[in-house]
Tab-separated table of C-alpha atoms and ligand atoms in Angstrom:
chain	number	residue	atom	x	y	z
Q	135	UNK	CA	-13.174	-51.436	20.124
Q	136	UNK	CA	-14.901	-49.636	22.820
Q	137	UNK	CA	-14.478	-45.655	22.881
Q	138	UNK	CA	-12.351	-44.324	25.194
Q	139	UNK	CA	-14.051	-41.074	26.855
Q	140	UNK	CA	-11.076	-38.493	28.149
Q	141	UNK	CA	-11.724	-35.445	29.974
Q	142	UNK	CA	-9.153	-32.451	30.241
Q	143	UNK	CA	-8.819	-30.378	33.570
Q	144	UNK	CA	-7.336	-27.050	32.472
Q	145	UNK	CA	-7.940	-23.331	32.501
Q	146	UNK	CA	-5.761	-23.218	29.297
Q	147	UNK	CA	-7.565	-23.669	26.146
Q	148	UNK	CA	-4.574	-23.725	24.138
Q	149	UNK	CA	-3.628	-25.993	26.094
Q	150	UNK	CA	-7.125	-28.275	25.845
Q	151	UNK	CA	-6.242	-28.044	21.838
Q	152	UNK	CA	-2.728	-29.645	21.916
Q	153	UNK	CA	-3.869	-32.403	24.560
Q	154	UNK	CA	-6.885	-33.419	22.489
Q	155	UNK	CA	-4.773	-33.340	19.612
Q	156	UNK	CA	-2.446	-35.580	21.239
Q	157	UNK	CA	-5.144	-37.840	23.227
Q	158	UNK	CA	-6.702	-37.996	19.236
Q	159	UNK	CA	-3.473	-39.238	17.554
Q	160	UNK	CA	-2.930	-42.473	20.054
Q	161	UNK	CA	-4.591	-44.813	17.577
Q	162	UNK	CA	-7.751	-45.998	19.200
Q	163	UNK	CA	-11.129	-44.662	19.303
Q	164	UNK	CA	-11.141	-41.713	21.465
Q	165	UNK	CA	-14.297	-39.035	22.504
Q	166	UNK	CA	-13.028	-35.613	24.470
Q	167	UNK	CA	-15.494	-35.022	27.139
Q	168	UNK	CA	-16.370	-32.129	29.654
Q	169	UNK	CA	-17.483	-34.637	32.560
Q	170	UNK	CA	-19.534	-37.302	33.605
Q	171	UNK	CA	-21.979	-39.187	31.526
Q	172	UNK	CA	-25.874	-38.480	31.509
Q	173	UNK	CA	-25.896	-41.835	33.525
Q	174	UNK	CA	-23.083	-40.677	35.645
Q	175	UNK	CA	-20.425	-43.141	34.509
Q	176	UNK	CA	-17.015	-41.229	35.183
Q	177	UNK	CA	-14.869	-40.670	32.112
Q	178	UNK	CA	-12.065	-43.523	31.797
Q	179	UNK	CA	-9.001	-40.876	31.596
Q	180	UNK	CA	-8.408	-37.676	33.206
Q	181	UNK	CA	-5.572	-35.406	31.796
Q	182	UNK	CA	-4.958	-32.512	34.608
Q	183	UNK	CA	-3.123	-29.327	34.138
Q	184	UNK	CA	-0.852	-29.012	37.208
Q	185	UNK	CA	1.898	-26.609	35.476
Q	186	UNK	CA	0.058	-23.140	36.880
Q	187	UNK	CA	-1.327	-24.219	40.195
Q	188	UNK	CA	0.354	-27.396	41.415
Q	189	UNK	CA	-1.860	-27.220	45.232
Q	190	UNK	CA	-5.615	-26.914	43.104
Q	191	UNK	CA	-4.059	-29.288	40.375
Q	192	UNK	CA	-3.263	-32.185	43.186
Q	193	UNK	CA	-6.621	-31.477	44.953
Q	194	UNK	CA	-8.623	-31.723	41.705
Q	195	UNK	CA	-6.599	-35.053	41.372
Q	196	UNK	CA	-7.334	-36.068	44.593
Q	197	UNK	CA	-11.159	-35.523	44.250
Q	198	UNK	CA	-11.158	-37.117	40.546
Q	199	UNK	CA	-9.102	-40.150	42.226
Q	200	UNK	CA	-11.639	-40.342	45.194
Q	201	UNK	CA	-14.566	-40.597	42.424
Q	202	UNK	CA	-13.070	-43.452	40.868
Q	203	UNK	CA	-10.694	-45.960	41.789
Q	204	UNK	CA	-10.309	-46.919	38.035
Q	205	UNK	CA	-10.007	-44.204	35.958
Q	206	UNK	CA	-6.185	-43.397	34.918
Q	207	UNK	CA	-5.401	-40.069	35.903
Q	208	UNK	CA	-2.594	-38.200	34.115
Q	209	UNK	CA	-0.476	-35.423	35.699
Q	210	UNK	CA	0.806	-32.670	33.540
Q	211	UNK	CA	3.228	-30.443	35.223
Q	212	UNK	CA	6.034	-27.818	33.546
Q	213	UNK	CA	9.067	-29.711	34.711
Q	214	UNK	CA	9.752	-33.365	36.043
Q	215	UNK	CA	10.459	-32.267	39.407
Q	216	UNK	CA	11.046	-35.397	41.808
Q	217	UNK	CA	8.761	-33.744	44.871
Q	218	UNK	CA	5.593	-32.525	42.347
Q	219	UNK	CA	5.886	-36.263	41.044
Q	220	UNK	CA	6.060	-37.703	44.005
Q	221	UNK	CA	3.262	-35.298	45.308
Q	222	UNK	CA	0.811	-36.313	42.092
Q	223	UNK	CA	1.623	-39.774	42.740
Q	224	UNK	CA	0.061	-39.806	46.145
Q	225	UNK	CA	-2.872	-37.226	45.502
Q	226	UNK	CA	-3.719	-40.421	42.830
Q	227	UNK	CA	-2.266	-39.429	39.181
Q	228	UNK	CA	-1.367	-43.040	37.838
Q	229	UNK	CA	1.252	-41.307	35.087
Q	230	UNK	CA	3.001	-38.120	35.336
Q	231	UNK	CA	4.323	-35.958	32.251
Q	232	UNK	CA	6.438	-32.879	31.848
Q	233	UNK	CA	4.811	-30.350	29.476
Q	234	UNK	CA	7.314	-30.365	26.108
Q	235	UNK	CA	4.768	-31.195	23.570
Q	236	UNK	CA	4.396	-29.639	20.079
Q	237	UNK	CA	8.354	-27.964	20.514
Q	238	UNK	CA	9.838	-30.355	17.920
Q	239	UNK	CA	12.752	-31.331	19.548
Q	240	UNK	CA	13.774	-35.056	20.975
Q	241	UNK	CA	12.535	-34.537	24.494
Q	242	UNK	CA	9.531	-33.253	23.353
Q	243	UNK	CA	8.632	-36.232	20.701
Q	244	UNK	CA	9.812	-38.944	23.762
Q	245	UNK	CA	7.032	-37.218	25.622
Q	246	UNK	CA	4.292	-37.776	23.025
Q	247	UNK	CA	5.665	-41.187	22.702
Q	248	UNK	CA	4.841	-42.266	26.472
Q	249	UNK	CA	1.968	-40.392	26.361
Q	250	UNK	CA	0.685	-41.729	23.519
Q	251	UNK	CA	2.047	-45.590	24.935
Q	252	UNK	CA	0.018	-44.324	28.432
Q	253	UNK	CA	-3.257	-44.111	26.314
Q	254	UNK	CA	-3.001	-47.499	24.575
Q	255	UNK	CA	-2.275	-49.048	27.829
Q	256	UNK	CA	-5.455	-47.570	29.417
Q	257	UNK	CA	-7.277	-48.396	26.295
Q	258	UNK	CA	-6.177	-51.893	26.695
Q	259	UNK	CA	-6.325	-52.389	30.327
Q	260	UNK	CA	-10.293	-50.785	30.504
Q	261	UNK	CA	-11.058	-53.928	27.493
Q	262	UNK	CA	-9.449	-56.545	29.868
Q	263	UNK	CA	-11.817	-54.934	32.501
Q	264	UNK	CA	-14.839	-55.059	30.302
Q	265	UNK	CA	-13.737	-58.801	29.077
Q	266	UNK	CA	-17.230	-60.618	29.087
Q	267	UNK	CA	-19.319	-57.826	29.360
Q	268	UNK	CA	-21.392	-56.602	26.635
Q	269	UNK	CA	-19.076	-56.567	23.693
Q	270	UNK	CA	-18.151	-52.791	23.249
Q	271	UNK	CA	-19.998	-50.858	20.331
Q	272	UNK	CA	-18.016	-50.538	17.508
Q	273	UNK	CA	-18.198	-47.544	14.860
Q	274	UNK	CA	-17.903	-47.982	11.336
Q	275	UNK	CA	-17.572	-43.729	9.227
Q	276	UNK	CA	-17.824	-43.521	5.592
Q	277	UNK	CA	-16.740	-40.898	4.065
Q	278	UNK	CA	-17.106	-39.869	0.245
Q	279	UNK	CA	-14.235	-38.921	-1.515
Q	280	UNK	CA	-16.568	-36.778	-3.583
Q	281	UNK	CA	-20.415	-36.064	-3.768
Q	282	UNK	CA	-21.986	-38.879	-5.773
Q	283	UNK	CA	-19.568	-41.187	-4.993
Q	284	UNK	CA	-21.714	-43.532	-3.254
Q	285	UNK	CA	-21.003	-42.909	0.234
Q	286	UNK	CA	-25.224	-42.898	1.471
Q	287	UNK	CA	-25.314	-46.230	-0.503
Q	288	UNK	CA	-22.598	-48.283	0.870
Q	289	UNK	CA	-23.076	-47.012	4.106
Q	290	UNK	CA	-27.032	-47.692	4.510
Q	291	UNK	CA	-26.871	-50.687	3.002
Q	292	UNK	CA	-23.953	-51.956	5.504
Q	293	UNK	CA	-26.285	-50.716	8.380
Q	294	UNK	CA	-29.409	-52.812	7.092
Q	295	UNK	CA	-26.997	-55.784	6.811
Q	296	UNK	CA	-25.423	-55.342	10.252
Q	297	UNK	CA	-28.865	-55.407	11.558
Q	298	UNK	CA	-30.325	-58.202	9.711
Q	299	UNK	CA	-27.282	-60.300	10.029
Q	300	UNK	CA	-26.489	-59.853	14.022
Q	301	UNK	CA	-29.832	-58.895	15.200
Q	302	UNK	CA	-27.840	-56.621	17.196
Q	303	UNK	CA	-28.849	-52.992	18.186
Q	304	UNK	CA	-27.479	-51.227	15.160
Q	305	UNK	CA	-27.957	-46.788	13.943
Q	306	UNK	CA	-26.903	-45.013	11.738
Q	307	UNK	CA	-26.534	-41.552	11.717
Q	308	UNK	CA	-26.882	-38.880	8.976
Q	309	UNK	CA	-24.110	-36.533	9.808
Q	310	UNK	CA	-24.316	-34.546	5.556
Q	311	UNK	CA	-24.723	-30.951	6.070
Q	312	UNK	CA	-28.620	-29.985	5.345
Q	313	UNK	CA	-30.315	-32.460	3.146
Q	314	UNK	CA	-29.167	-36.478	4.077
Q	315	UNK	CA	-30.160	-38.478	2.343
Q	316	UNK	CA	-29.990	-41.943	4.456
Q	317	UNK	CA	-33.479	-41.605	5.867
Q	318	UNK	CA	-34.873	-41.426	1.884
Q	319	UNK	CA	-32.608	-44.476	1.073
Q	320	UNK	CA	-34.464	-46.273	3.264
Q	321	UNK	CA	-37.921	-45.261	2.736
Q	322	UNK	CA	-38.949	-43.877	5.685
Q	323	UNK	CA	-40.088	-40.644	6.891
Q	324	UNK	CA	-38.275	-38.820	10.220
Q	325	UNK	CA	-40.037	-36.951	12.375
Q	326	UNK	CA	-36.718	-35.819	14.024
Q	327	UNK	CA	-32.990	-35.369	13.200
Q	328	UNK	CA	-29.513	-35.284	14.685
Q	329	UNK	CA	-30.346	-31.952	15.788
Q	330	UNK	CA	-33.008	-33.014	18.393
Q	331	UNK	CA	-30.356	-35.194	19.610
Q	332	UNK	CA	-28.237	-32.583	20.009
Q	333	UNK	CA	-30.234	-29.620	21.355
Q	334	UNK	CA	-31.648	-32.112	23.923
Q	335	UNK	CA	-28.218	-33.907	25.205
Q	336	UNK	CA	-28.962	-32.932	28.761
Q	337	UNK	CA	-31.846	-35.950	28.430
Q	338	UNK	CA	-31.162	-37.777	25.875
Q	339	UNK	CA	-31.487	-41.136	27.656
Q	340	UNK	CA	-32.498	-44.793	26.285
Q	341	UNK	CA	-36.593	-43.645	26.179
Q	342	UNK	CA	-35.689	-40.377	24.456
Q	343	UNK	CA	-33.777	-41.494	22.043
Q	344	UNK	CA	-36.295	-44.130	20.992
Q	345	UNK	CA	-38.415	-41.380	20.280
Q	346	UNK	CA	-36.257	-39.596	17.830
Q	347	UNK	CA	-34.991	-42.330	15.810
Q	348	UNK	CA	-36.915	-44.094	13.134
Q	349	UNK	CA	-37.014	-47.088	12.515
Q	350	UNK	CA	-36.032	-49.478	9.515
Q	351	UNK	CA	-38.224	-52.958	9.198
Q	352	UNK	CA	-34.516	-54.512	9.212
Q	353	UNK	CA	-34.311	-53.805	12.515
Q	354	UNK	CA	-31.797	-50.611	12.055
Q	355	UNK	CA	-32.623	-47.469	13.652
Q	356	UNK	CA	-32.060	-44.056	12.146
Q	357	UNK	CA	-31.595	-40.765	13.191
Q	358	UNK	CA	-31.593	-38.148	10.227
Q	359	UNK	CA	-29.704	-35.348	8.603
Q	360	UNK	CA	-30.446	-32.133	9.701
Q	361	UNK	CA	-32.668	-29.902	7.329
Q	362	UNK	CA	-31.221	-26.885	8.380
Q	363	UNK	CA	-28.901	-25.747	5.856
Q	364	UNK	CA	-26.155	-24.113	8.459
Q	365	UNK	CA	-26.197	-26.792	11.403
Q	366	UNK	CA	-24.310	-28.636	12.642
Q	367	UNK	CA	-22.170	-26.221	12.382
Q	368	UNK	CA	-18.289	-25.878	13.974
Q	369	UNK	CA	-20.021	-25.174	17.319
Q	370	UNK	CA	-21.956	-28.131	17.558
Q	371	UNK	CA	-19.160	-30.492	17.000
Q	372	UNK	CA	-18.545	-30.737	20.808
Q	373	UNK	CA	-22.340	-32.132	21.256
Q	374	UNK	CA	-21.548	-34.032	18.300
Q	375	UNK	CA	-18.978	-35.807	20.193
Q	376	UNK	CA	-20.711	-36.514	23.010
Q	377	UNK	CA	-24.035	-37.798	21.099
Q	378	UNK	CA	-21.498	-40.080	19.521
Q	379	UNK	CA	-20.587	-41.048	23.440
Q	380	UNK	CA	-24.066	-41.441	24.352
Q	381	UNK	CA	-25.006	-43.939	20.773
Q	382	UNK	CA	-21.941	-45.421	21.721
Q	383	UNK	CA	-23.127	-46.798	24.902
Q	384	UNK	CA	-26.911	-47.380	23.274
Q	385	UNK	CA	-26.165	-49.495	20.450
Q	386	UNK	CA	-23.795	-52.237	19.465
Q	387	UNK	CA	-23.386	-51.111	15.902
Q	388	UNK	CA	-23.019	-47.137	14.621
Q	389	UNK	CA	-22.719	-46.333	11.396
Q	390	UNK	CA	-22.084	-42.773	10.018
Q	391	UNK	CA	-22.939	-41.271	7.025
Q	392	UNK	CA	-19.996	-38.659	7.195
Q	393	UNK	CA	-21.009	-37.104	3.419
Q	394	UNK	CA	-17.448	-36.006	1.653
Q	395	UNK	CA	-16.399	-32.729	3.633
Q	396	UNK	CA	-14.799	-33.383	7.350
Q	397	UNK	CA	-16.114	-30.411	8.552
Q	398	UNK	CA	-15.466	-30.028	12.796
Q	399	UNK	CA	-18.702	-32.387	13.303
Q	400	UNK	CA	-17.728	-34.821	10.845
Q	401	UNK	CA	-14.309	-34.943	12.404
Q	402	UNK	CA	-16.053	-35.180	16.185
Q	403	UNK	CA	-17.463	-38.517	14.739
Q	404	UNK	CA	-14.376	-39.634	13.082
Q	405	UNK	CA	-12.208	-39.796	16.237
Q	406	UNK	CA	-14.802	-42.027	17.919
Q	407	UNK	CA	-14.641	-44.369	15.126
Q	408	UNK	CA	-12.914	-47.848	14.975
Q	409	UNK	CA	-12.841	-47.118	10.980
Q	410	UNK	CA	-13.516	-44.826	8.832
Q	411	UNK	CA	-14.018	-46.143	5.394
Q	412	UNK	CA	-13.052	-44.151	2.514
Q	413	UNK	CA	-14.994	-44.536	-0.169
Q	414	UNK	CA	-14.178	-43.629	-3.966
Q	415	UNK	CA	-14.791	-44.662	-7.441
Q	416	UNK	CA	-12.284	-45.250	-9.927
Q	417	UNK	CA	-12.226	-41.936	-11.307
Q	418	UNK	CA	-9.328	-39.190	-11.150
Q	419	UNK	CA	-11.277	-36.494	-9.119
Q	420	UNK	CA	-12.414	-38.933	-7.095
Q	421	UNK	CA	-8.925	-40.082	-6.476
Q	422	UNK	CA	-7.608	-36.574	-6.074
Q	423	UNK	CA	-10.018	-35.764	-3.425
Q	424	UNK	CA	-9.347	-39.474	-1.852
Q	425	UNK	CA	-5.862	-38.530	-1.631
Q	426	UNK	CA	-6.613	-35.229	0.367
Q	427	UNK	CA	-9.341	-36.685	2.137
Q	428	UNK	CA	-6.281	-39.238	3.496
Q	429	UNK	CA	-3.720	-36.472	4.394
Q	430	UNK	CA	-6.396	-34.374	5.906
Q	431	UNK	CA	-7.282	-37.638	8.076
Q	432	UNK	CA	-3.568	-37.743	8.894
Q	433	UNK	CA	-3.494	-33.927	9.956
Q	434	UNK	CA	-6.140	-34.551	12.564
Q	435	UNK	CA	-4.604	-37.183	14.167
Q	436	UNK	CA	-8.029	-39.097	13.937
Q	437	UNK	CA	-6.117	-42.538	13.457
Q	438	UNK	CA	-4.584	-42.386	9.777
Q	439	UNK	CA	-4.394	-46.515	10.617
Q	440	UNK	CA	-8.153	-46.950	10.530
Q	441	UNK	CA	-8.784	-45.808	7.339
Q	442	UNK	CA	-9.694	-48.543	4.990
Q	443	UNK	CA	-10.335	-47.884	0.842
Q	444	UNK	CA	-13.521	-49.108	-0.572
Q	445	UNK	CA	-14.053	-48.512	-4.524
Q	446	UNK	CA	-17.383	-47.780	-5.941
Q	447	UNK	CA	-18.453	-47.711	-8.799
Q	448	UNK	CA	-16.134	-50.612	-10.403
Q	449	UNK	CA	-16.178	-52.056	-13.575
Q	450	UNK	CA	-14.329	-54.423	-15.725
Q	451	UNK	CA	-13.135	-51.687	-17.848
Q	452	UNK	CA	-11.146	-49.863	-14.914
Q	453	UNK	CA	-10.010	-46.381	-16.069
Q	454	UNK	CA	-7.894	-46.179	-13.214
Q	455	UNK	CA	-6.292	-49.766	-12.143
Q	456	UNK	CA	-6.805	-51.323	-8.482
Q	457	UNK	CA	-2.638	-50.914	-8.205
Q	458	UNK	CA	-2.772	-47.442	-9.597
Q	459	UNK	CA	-5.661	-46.490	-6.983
Q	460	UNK	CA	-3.593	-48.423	-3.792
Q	461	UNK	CA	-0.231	-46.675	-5.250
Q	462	UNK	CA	-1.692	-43.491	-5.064
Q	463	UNK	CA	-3.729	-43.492	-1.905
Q	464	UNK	CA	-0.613	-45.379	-0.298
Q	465	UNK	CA	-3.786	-48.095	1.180
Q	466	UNK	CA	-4.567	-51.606	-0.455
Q	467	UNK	CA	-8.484	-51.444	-1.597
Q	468	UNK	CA	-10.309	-53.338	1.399
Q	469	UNK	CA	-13.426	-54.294	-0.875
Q	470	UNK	CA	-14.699	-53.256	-4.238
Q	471	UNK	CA	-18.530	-52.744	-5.053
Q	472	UNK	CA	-19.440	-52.799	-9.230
Q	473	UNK	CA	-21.041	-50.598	-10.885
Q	474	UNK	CA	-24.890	-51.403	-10.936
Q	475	UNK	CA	-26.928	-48.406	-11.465
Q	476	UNK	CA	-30.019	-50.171	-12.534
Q	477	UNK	CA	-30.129	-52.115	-9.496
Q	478	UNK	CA	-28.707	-49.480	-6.955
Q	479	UNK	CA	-31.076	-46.892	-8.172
Q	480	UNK	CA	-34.304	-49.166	-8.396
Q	481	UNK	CA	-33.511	-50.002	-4.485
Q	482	UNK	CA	-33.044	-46.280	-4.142
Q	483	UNK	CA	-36.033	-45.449	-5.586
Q	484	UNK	CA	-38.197	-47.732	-4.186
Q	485	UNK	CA	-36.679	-46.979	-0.331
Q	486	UNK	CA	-35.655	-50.950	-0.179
Q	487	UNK	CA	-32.375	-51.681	0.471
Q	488	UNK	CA	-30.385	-53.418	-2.059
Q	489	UNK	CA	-29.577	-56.506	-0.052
Q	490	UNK	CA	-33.621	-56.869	0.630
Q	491	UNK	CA	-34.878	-56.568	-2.859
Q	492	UNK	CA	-32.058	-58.262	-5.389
Q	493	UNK	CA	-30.211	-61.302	-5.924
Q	494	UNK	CA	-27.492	-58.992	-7.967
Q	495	UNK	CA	-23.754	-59.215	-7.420
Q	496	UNK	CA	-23.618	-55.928	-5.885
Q	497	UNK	CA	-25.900	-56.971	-3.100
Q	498	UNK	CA	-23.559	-60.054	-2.542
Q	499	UNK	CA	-21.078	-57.910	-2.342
Q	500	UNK	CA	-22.407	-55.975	0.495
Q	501	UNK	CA	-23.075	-59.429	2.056
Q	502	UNK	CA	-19.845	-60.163	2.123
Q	503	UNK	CA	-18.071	-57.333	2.880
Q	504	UNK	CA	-20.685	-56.903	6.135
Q	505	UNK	CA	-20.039	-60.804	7.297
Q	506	UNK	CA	-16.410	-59.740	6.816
Q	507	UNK	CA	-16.884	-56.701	9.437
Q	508	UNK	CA	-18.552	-59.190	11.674
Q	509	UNK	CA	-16.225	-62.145	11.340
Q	510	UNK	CA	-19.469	-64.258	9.893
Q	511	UNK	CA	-19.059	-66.852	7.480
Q	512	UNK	CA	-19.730	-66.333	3.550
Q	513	UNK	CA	-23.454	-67.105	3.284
Q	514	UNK	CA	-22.522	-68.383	-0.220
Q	515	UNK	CA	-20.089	-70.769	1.145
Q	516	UNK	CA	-21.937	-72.780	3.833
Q	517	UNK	CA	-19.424	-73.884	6.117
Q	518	UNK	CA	-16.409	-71.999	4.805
Q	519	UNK	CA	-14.170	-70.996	7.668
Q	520	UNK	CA	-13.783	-66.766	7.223
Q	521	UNK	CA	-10.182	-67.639	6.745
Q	522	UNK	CA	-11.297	-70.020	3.346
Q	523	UNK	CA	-12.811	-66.733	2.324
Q	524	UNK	CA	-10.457	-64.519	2.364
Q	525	UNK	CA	-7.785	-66.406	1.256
Q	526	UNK	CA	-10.264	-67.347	-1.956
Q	527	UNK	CA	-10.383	-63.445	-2.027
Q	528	UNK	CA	-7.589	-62.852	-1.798
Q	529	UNK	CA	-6.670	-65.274	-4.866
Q	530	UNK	CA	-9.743	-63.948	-6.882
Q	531	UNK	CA	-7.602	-60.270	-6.677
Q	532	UNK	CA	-10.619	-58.781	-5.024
Q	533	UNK	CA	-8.946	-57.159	-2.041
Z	2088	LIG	N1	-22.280	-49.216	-7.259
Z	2088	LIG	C1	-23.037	-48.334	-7.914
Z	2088	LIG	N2	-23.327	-48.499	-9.217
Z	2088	LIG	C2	-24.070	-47.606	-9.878
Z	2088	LIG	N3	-24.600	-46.519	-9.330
Z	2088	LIG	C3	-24.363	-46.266	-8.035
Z	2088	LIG	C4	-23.557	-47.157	-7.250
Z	2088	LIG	N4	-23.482	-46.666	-5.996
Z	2088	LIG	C5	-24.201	-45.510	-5.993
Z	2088	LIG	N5	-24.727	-45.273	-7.220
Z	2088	LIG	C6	-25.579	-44.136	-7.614
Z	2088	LIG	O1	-24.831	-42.947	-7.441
Z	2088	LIG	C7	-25.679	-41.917	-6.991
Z	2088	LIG	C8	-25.060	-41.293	-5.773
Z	2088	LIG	O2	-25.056	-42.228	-4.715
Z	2088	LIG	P1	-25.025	-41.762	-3.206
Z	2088	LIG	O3	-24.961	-42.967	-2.371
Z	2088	LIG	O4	-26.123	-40.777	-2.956
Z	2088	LIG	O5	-23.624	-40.986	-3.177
Z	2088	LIG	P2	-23.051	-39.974	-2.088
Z	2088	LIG	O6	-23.735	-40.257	-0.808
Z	2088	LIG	O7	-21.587	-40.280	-2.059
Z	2088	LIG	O8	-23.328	-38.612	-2.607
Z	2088	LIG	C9	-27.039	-42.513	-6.740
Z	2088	LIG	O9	-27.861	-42.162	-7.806
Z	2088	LIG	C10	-26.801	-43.988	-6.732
Z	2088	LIG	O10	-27.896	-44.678	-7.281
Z	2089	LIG	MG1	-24.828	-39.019	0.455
């Protein structure tokens, strides 16, 4: 699903926190912005504060409105007072809310409710728009539910896949606090990192991002973990979000390397995704943390329904069962990788990905589980439909 970019017009930052919040709980891919895009596209939802200054409220609508005949403006006013509705209406708001959010009570939920219902609609509406376009990017986030846990693996080895398999423009990005690792995985050498990216927004166009990524023989570009042991830090996570606007646009494919702590930057990147996959082994820290790692999702509003549970790591002799693991993460496992570590850390070590060098099990697994993303046919089966395969799957107990 394409990301939906949403700016807020306010003087009150308190106020910026709760609407973001909000905008960030709707359930579809959302990035906060401060503007237009480098290449001037207009954001595709405007929330404006009206509530202290309803005259410079209705003229910022009215400029925003005479910008763009498609973006959905939202009014946000202290009371539903007929005139000031009326008034927003006709400046060019397309919805109008009164301000009740966060109090708890039944008015106040009803609000978030339409609001939230306002969002989806614009979400939906701006795909109908974009119908036969380019296909919108989508965003796949893994996230560790502990260090070790194989996060760099599965996700590096789902980018060279996506690549390979669609020939479509696929990154990923190493967002692990100092020291990635994804760049090392795949055996090449960076001469730049997300920070370039970053601390160059203001051009960071198609030609200057070429220069900063490297590049992977699959075809998947790469643009590496910081080396700086304090950055990103918190206040980067707003030029976080909008590099995630501005790959978003680039590329048909991102992938994130999120590490296992959702610091502010890592959660910039999880509210742009379409999922974030969790990913754990069978273990009971891992579990633990896979179990905060959900309710922490849940806090932030970054779309608890795109999380999907991948175990590492498995083997026949489960400590902890596939029912026990679903049970306590309240999600059903999505896929299941086995425990290889001759094979994973032989590709590691060599800087060839696993689904270029073996014919092992594990590297059909990440075949399948990437043709799966991608709605692509089991290589294995030939002309099996991708329902055949997952109902097959779903009889072999896999998911
Ligand atoms: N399915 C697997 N079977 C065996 N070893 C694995 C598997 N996946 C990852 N590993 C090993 O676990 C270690 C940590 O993997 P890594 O991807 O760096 O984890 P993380 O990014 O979560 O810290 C590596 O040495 C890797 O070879
Ligand atoms: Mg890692």
């Amino acid at each position: 699903m394409a990301q939906l970019s949403a700016q807020i017009v306010s003087y009150d930052e308190e106020f910026k926190r709760q609407v973001s919040k909000l905008l960030r709980a709707c359930g579809v891919p959302i990035g906060i912005v401060e503007g237009r895009s480098l290449e001037g596209a207009a954001p595709d939802l405007v929330v404006v504060d009206i509530r202290a200054d309803a005259s410079s409220g209705m003229a910022s609508i009215e400029r925003l409105r005479a910008a763009s005949g498609t973006m959905a403006i939202f009014a946000v006013a202290g009371a539903a007072e007929p005139d000031l509705i009326l008034q927003a209406m006709r400046a060019g708001a397309n919805e109008f809310f009164p301000w009740t959010a966060g109090a708890q009570t039944q008015a106040s939920r009803a609000m978030e409710e339409s609001f939230h219902g306002a969002v989806r609609r614009t979400s939906t509406r701006r795909e109908a728009a974009n119908a036969g376009a380019k296909p919108p990017c989508v965003t796949h986030a893994f996230l560790g539910a502990k260090g070790g846990a194989g996060t760099t693996t599965v996700a590096v080895n789902c980018g060279v896949e996506l690549a390979r398999l669609t020939k479509r423009s696929t990154i990923v990005l190493d967002m692990k606090a100092c020291l990635g690792e994804v760049a090392l995985f795949l055996g090449v050498r960076p001469r730049f990192t997300v920070l370039d990216a970053i601390e160059n927004l203001h051009r960071l166009d198609k030609d200057f991002l070429k220069e900063l990524v490297a590049k992977h023989k699959s075809g998947l570009d790469i643009l590496a973990g910081s080396e700086q042991f304090d950055r990103p830090a918190a206040q980067d996570a707003p030029a976080i979000e909008e590099l995630m606007r501005v790959l978003t646009r680039m590329y048909d494919y991102v992938i994130i390397d999120a590490g296992n702590v959702i610091s502010s930057c890592v959660a910039a990147t999880l509210f742009s995704a379409d999922t974030i996959f969790l990913v754990t082994n069978p273990d009971v820290p891992s579990i633990r943390n896979a179990q905060r790692l959900v309710e922490r999702v849940r806090q932030l509003g970054a779309g608890s329904e795109r999380v999907k549970v991948l175990v590492n790591r498995a083997s026949d002799q489960l400590l902890i069962g596939a029912k026990q693991i679903e049970t306590a993460l309240g999600y059903g496992i999505h896929h299941t990788f086995p425990s290889d570590y001759r094979t994973v850390s032989t590709a590691l070590n060599s800087g060839v990905p696993l689904t270029l060098s073996t014919n092992s099990e594990i590297a059909a697994q990440f075949d399948s589980f990437t043709r799966q993303l991608v709605g692509m046919a089991s290589s294995s089966g030939g002309s099996e439909t991708k329902t055949e395969v997952e109902r097959k799957r779903v009889f072999l107990g896999i998911f």
